[in-house]
Amino acid sequence: MSQETIKSTIQSNEKNNPKISNQFFSKDAYKCNSFLSGLKKCNSNEDIINFVDSIVNGFPLDENVKQIGAPSGLFVQSPYLNDGKYSGFIHPSIKILNATAGFGYRIYDRDYLYAFAYGLRKLDLPEETNILPYVMKYLNSYFGFPKDKIDRREDVLYNFAVAYAEDFYKKYNIPVDKAMGAIDQMQILGDFPLSALKGTYSAQCVERSALAHNIMKLCGYNSSIMYGDCASFGTIESHCWNSICDKFGNILIIDFSNTVYSYKNGQFFKREPYACAISGDDYLMQDGLLEFPDYHYENGKRVRDSKNRKYAVGKTINLQEDVTNGNKLI
């Protein structure tokens, strides 16, 4: 969508559209008081590492879940694993599948969690702070937000395998098939560390949602990573996003990749995650096919746009005669 089209939409809608409310979502769920309280007691980097490890080591490992996401080569109506939703912490034993090029990831390290916690501790935030805006900032700092729509991940991962495969396998004591060698093994198995995309400006919804999910789990949110289709701005695409459940069972959909624009006096200022809430009862009634209003920000205020967006959890969306390829994640 061009900047001119977006600006035209703003001008035609900003006067008449009401503010969007997250009325169904408990405000308490935005806060992670106990996490920030514990973080304030950390007085050194070692304290922060120990604090993070104490939380992560307490997350149970579901031995029945080996993979999440969408496998390649499955041309069925619902190709997404686990009904398109995973709510546990993503341990290194779980492979995150991305069917775009047939590769997958594992989150081997905890460095990103240590860095996120260190950044929050340095800010010394009040315990009632909403941490969610800092998740978006950190994702952009860690990966860099793509500057265009060209998918460069395959080239980035190839270059990573050539440069670092041997050292990577040695570091994590992973056996290498001598017949293949480290470089070919990493590419053939498609089993890359998610950190291979760090600082490359190439990470998209699959990678951003996975990292966001683990960060939010660390902070105490009842978070899930969601796979399915999204329809917005007249385009349907397979997608990955996040959701948070509050203490009443209501759902906040939060999307760190298919974002919304924020403007100051009509000029683009920054991106914000898309977020909208739905009651637990409505979520169940809609059976995972959700429709929400789209919006943008103008001078800090949400402004309703003329169109809606749809999220289909673990499903494909049929819009008129256009059908998404349900096993391809952007």
mmCIF file with all atom_site columns, N, CA and C in Angstrom, residues 30 35-36 112 115-117 119-126 128-142 208 212 215-216 219 221 254 256 270 272-273:
data_model
loop_
_atom_site.group_PDB
_atom_site.id
_atom_site.type_symbol
_atom_site.label_atom_id
_atom_site.label_alt_id
_atom_site.label_comp_id
_atom_site.label_asym_id
_atom_site.label_entity_id
_atom_site.label_seq_id
_atom_site.pdbx_PDB_ins_code
_atom_site.Cartn_x
_atom_site.Cartn_y
_atom_site.Cartn_z
_atom_site.occupancy
_atom_site.B_iso_or_equiv
_atom_site.pdbx_formal_charge
_atom_site.auth_seq_id
_atom_site.auth_comp_id
_atom_site.auth_asym_id
_atom_site.auth_atom_id
_atom_site.pdbx_PDB_model_num
ATOM 1   N N  . TYR A 1 30  ? -1.856 -6.628  30.981 1.00 0.00 ? 30  TYR A N  1
ATOM 2   C CA . TYR A 1 30  ? -0.812 -5.877  30.301 1.00 0.00 ? 30  TYR A CA 1
ATOM 3   C C  . TYR A 1 30  ? 0.445  -5.755  31.156 1.00 0.00 ? 30  TYR A C  1
ATOM 4   N N  . PHE A 1 35  ? 7.551  -9.925  37.426 1.00 0.00 ? 35  PHE A N  1
ATOM 5   C CA . PHE A 1 35  ? 8.785  -9.968  36.646 1.00 0.00 ? 35  PHE A CA 1
ATOM 6   C C  . PHE A 1 35  ? 9.611  -8.711  36.895 1.00 0.00 ? 35  PHE A C  1
ATOM 7   N N  . LEU A 1 36  ? 8.971  -7.550  36.813 1.00 0.00 ? 36  LEU A N  1
ATOM 8   C CA . LEU A 1 36  ? 9.704  -6.304  37.022 1.00 0.00 ? 36  LEU A CA 1
ATOM 9   C C  . LEU A 1 36  ? 10.173 -6.184  38.471 1.00 0.00 ? 36  LEU A C  1
ATOM 10  N N  . TYR A 1 112 ? 19.215 -13.543 23.815 1.00 0.00 ? 112 TYR A N  1
ATOM 11  C CA . TYR A 1 112 ? 18.205 -12.525 23.520 1.00 0.00 ? 112 TYR A CA 1
ATOM 12  C C  . TYR A 1 112 ? 17.367 -12.223 24.755 1.00 0.00 ? 112 TYR A C  1
ATOM 13  N N  . ALA A 1 115 ? 19.558 -10.121 27.126 1.00 0.00 ? 115 ALA A N  1
ATOM 14  C CA . ALA A 1 115 ? 19.684 -8.748  26.627 1.00 0.00 ? 115 ALA A CA 1
ATOM 15  C C  . ALA A 1 115 ? 18.397 -7.961  26.859 1.00 0.00 ? 115 ALA A C  1
ATOM 16  N N  . PHE A 1 116 ? 17.250 -8.603  26.628 1.00 0.00 ? 116 PHE A N  1
ATOM 17  C CA . PHE A 1 116 ? 15.975 -7.926  26.856 1.00 0.00 ? 116 PHE A CA 1
ATOM 18  C C  . PHE A 1 116 ? 15.820 -7.560  28.324 1.00 0.00 ? 116 PHE A C  1
ATOM 19  N N  . ALA A 1 117 ? 16.103 -8.512  29.212 1.00 0.00 ? 117 ALA A N  1
ATOM 20  C CA . ALA A 1 117 ? 15.994 -8.258  30.651 1.00 0.00 ? 117 ALA A CA 1
ATOM 21  C C  . ALA A 1 117 ? 16.983 -7.178  31.093 1.00 0.00 ? 117 ALA A C  1
ATOM 22  N N  . GLY A 1 119 ? 18.115 -4.709  29.306 1.00 0.00 ? 119 GLY A N  1
ATOM 23  C CA . GLY A 1 119 ? 17.608 -3.417  28.851 1.00 0.00 ? 119 GLY A CA 1
ATOM 24  C C  . GLY A 1 119 ? 16.514 -2.877  29.754 1.00 0.00 ? 119 GLY A C  1
ATOM 25  N N  . LEU A 1 120 ? 15.594 -3.748  30.179 1.00 0.00 ? 120 LEU A N  1
ATOM 26  C CA . LEU A 1 120 ? 14.530 -3.310  31.083 1.00 0.00 ? 120 LEU A CA 1
ATOM 27  C C  . LEU A 1 120 ? 15.106 -2.899  32.442 1.00 0.00 ? 120 LEU A C  1
ATOM 28  N N  . ARG A 1 121 ? 16.071 -3.673  32.916 1.00 0.00 ? 121 ARG A N  1
ATOM 29  C CA . ARG A 1 121 ? 16.668 -3.332  34.227 1.00 0.00 ? 121 ARG A CA 1
ATOM 30  C C  . ARG A 1 121 ? 17.362 -1.989  34.169 1.00 0.00 ? 121 ARG A C  1
ATOM 31  N N  . LYS A 1 122 ? 18.016 -1.708  33.065 1.00 0.00 ? 122 LYS A N  1
ATOM 32  C CA . LYS A 1 122 ? 18.710 -0.433  32.913 1.00 0.00 ? 122 LYS A CA 1
ATOM 33  C C  . LYS A 1 122 ? 17.730 0.735   32.933 1.00 0.00 ? 122 LYS A C  1
ATOM 34  N N  . LEU A 1 123 ? 16.516 0.503   32.390 1.00 0.00 ? 123 LEU A N  1
ATOM 35  C CA . LEU A 1 123 ? 15.490 1.547   32.378 1.00 0.00 ? 123 LEU A CA 1
ATOM 36  C C  . LEU A 1 123 ? 14.868 1.755   33.757 1.00 0.00 ? 123 LEU A C  1
ATOM 37  N N  . ASP A 1 124 ? 14.970 0.720   34.616 1.00 0.00 ? 124 ASP A N  1
ATOM 38  C CA . ASP A 1 124 ? 14.437 0.796   35.980 1.00 0.00 ? 124 ASP A CA 1
ATOM 39  C C  . ASP A 1 124 ? 12.963 1.219   35.966 1.00 0.00 ? 124 ASP A C  1
ATOM 40  N N  . LEU A 1 125 ? 12.152 0.478   35.224 1.00 0.00 ? 125 LEU A N  1
ATOM 41  C CA . LEU A 1 125 ? 10.745 0.817   35.025 1.00 0.00 ? 125 LEU A CA 1
ATOM 42  C C  . LEU A 1 125 ? 9.920  0.563   36.291 1.00 0.00 ? 125 LEU A C  1
ATOM 43  N N  . PRO A 1 126 ? 8.871  1.369   36.509 1.00 0.00 ? 126 PRO A N  1
ATOM 44  C CA . PRO A 1 126 ? 7.946  1.085   37.611 1.00 0.00 ? 126 PRO A CA 1
ATOM 45  C C  . PRO A 1 126 ? 7.298  -0.286  37.421 1.00 0.00 ? 126 PRO A C  1
ATOM 46  N N  . GLU A 1 128 ? 4.333  -1.310  37.611 1.00 0.00 ? 128 GLU A N  1
ATOM 47  C CA . GLU A 1 128 ? 3.036  -1.345  36.917 1.00 0.00 ? 128 GLU A CA 1
ATOM 48  C C  . GLU A 1 128 ? 3.165  -1.065  35.423 1.00 0.00 ? 128 GLU A C  1
ATOM 49  N N  . THR A 1 129 ? 4.380  -0.991  34.901 1.00 0.00 ? 129 THR A N  1
ATOM 50  C CA . THR A 1 129 ? 4.610  -0.674  33.490 1.00 0.00 ? 129 THR A CA 1
ATOM 51  C C  . THR A 1 129 ? 4.066  -1.762  32.574 1.00 0.00 ? 129 THR A C  1
ATOM 52  N N  . ASN A 1 130 ? 3.464  -1.344  31.462 1.00 0.00 ? 130 ASN A N  1
ATOM 53  C CA . ASN A 1 130 ? 3.082  -2.256  30.386 1.00 0.00 ? 130 ASN A CA 1
ATOM 54  C C  . ASN A 1 130 ? 4.332  -2.560  29.565 1.00 0.00 ? 130 ASN A C  1
ATOM 55  N N  . ILE A 1 131 ? 4.760  -3.809  29.573 1.00 0.00 ? 131 ILE A N  1
ATOM 56  C CA . ILE A 1 131 ? 6.015  -4.188  28.918 1.00 0.00 ? 131 ILE A CA 1
ATOM 57  C C  . ILE A 1 131 ? 5.847  -4.383  27.416 1.00 0.00 ? 131 ILE A C  1
ATOM 58  N N  . LEU A 1 132 ? 4.634  -4.581  26.926 1.00 0.00 ? 132 LEU A N  1
ATOM 59  C CA . LEU A 1 132 ? 4.428  -4.948  25.515 1.00 0.00 ? 132 LEU A CA 1
ATOM 60  C C  . LEU A 1 132 ? 5.083  -3.987  24.517 1.00 0.00 ? 132 LEU A C  1
ATOM 61  N N  . PRO A 1 133 ? 5.017  -2.663  24.710 1.00 0.00 ? 133 PRO A N  1
ATOM 62  C CA . PRO A 1 133 ? 5.685  -1.785  23.741 1.00 0.00 ? 133 PRO A CA 1
ATOM 63  C C  . PRO A 1 133 ? 7.183  -2.031  23.649 1.00 0.00 ? 133 PRO A C  1
ATOM 64  N N  . TYR A 1 134 ? 7.798  -2.493  24.723 1.00 0.00 ? 134 TYR A N  1
ATOM 65  C CA . TYR A 1 134 ? 9.236  -2.743  24.713 1.00 0.00 ? 134 TYR A CA 1
ATOM 66  C C  . TYR A 1 134 ? 9.580  -4.019  23.944 1.00 0.00 ? 134 TYR A C  1
ATOM 67  N N  . VAL A 1 135 ? 8.598  -4.918  23.800 1.00 0.00 ? 135 VAL A N  1
ATOM 68  C CA . VAL A 1 135 ? 8.823  -6.127  23.006 1.00 0.00 ? 135 VAL A CA 1
ATOM 69  C C  . VAL A 1 135 ? 9.033  -5.751  21.542 1.00 0.00 ? 135 VAL A C  1
ATOM 70  N N  . MET A 1 136 ? 8.173  -4.882  21.029 1.00 0.00 ? 136 MET A N  1
ATOM 71  C CA . MET A 1 136 ? 8.301  -4.428  19.640 1.00 0.00 ? 136 MET A CA 1
ATOM 72  C C  . MET A 1 136 ? 9.643  -3.719  19.426 1.00 0.00 ? 136 MET A C  1
ATOM 73  N N  . LYS A 1 137 ? 10.011 -2.860  20.348 1.00 0.00 ? 137 LYS A N  1
ATOM 74  C CA . LYS A 1 137 ? 11.273 -2.130  20.221 1.00 0.00 ? 137 LYS A CA 1
ATOM 75  C C  . LYS A 1 137 ? 12.453 -3.094  20.196 1.00 0.00 ? 137 LYS A C  1
ATOM 76  N N  . TYR A 1 138 ? 12.376 -4.120  21.034 1.00 0.00 ? 138 TYR A N  1
ATOM 77  C CA . TYR A 1 138 ? 13.493 -5.060  21.104 1.00 0.00 ? 138 TYR A CA 1
ATOM 78  C C  . TYR A 1 138 ? 13.579 -5.912  19.833 1.00 0.00 ? 138 TYR A C  1
ATOM 79  N N  . LEU A 1 139 ? 12.429 -6.355  19.316 1.00 0.00 ? 139 LEU A N  1
ATOM 80  C CA . LEU A 1 139 ? 12.435 -7.132  18.073 1.00 0.00 ? 139 LEU A CA 1
ATOM 81  C C  . LEU A 1 139 ? 13.093 -6.342  16.951 1.00 0.00 ? 139 LEU A C  1
ATOM 82  N N  . ASN A 1 140 ? 12.758 -5.057  16.866 1.00 0.00 ? 140 ASN A N  1
ATOM 83  C CA . ASN A 1 140 ? 13.348 -4.212  15.828 1.00 0.00 ? 140 ASN A CA 1
ATOM 84  C C  . ASN A 1 140 ? 14.845 -4.036  16.048 1.00 0.00 ? 140 ASN A C  1
ATOM 85  N N  . SER A 1 141 ? 15.250 -3.951  17.309 1.00 0.00 ? 141 SER A N  1
ATOM 86  C CA . SER A 1 141 ? 16.664 -3.820  17.615 1.00 0.00 ? 141 SER A CA 1
ATOM 87  C C  . SER A 1 141 ? 17.412 -5.118  17.323 1.00 0.00 ? 141 SER A C  1
ATOM 88  N N  . TYR A 1 142 ? 16.802 -6.253  17.628 1.00 0.00 ? 142 TYR A N  1
ATOM 89  C CA . TYR A 1 142 ? 17.457 -7.547  17.466 1.00 0.00 ? 142 TYR A CA 1
ATOM 90  C C  . TYR A 1 142 ? 17.575 -7.937  15.992 1.00 0.00 ? 142 TYR A C  1
ATOM 91  N N  . ARG A 1 208 ? 9.904  -13.282 14.015 1.00 0.00 ? 208 ARG A N  1
ATOM 92  C CA . ARG A 1 208 ? 9.562  -12.240 14.984 1.00 0.00 ? 208 ARG A CA 1
ATOM 93  C C  . ARG A 1 208 ? 8.558  -12.760 16.013 1.00 0.00 ? 208 ARG A C  1
ATOM 94  N N  . ALA A 1 212 ? 9.175  -13.072 20.022 1.00 0.00 ? 212 ALA A N  1
ATOM 95  C CA . ALA A 1 212 ? 8.237  -12.317 20.856 1.00 0.00 ? 212 ALA A CA 1
ATOM 96  C C  . ALA A 1 212 ? 7.534  -13.238 21.848 1.00 0.00 ? 212 ALA A C  1
ATOM 97  N N  . ILE A 1 215 ? 9.829  -14.142 24.740 1.00 0.00 ? 215 ILE A N  1
ATOM 98  C CA . ILE A 1 215 ? 10.048 -12.960 25.583 1.00 0.00 ? 215 ILE A CA 1
ATOM 99  C C  . ILE A 1 215 ? 8.833  -12.706 26.462 1.00 0.00 ? 215 ILE A C  1
ATOM 100 N N  . MET A 1 216 ? 7.640  -12.791 25.873 1.00 0.00 ? 216 MET A N  1
ATOM 101 C CA . MET A 1 216 ? 6.425  -12.558 26.657 1.00 0.00 ? 216 MET A CA 1
ATOM 102 C C  . MET A 1 216 ? 6.204  -13.647 27.699 1.00 0.00 ? 216 MET A C  1
ATOM 103 N N  . CYS A 1 219 ? 8.287  -12.812 30.641 1.00 0.00 ? 219 CYS A N  1
ATOM 104 C CA . CYS A 1 219 ? 7.748  -11.704 31.433 1.00 0.00 ? 219 CYS A CA 1
ATOM 105 C C  . CYS A 1 219 ? 6.483  -12.081 32.211 1.00 0.00 ? 219 CYS A C  1
ATOM 106 N N  . TYR A 1 221 ? 3.462  -13.239 30.684 1.00 0.00 ? 221 TYR A N  1
ATOM 107 C CA . TYR A 1 221 ? 2.221  -13.212 29.904 1.00 0.00 ? 221 TYR A CA 1
ATOM 108 C C  . TYR A 1 221 ? 1.787  -14.625 29.544 1.00 0.00 ? 221 TYR A C  1
ATOM 109 N N  . ILE A 1 254 ? -2.088 -9.771  19.021 1.00 0.00 ? 254 ILE A N  1
ATOM 110 C CA . ILE A 1 254 ? -1.020 -8.789  18.858 1.00 0.00 ? 254 ILE A CA 1
ATOM 111 C C  . ILE A 1 254 ? -0.087 -9.255  17.739 1.00 0.00 ? 254 ILE A C  1
ATOM 112 N N  . PHE A 1 256 ? 3.271  -8.337  15.573 1.00 0.00 ? 256 PHE A N  1
ATOM 113 C CA . PHE A 1 256 ? 4.493  -7.553  15.539 1.00 0.00 ? 256 PHE A CA 1
ATOM 114 C C  . PHE A 1 256 ? 5.079  -7.435  14.133 1.00 0.00 ? 256 PHE A C  1
ATOM 115 N N  . LYS A 1 270 ? 6.441  6.135   12.961 1.00 0.00 ? 270 LYS A N  1
ATOM 116 C CA . LYS A 1 270 ? 6.983  4.834   13.327 1.00 0.00 ? 270 LYS A CA 1
ATOM 117 C C  . LYS A 1 270 ? 5.916  3.763   13.141 1.00 0.00 ? 270 LYS A C  1
ATOM 118 N N  . GLU A 1 272 ? 3.774  0.532   14.810 1.00 0.00 ? 272 GLU A N  1
ATOM 119 C CA . GLU A 1 272 ? 3.301  -0.005  16.077 1.00 0.00 ? 272 GLU A CA 1
ATOM 120 C C  . GLU A 1 272 ? 2.744  -1.404  15.819 1.00 0.00 ? 272 GLU A C  1
ATOM 121 N N  . PRO A 1 273 ? 2.828  -2.302  16.801 1.00 0.00 ? 273 PRO A N  1
ATOM 122 C CA . PRO A 1 273 ? 2.181  -3.607  16.608 1.00 0.00 ? 273 PRO A CA 1
ATOM 123 C C  . PRO A 1 273 ? 0.676  -3.446  16.504 1.00 0.00 ? 273 PRO A C  1
#
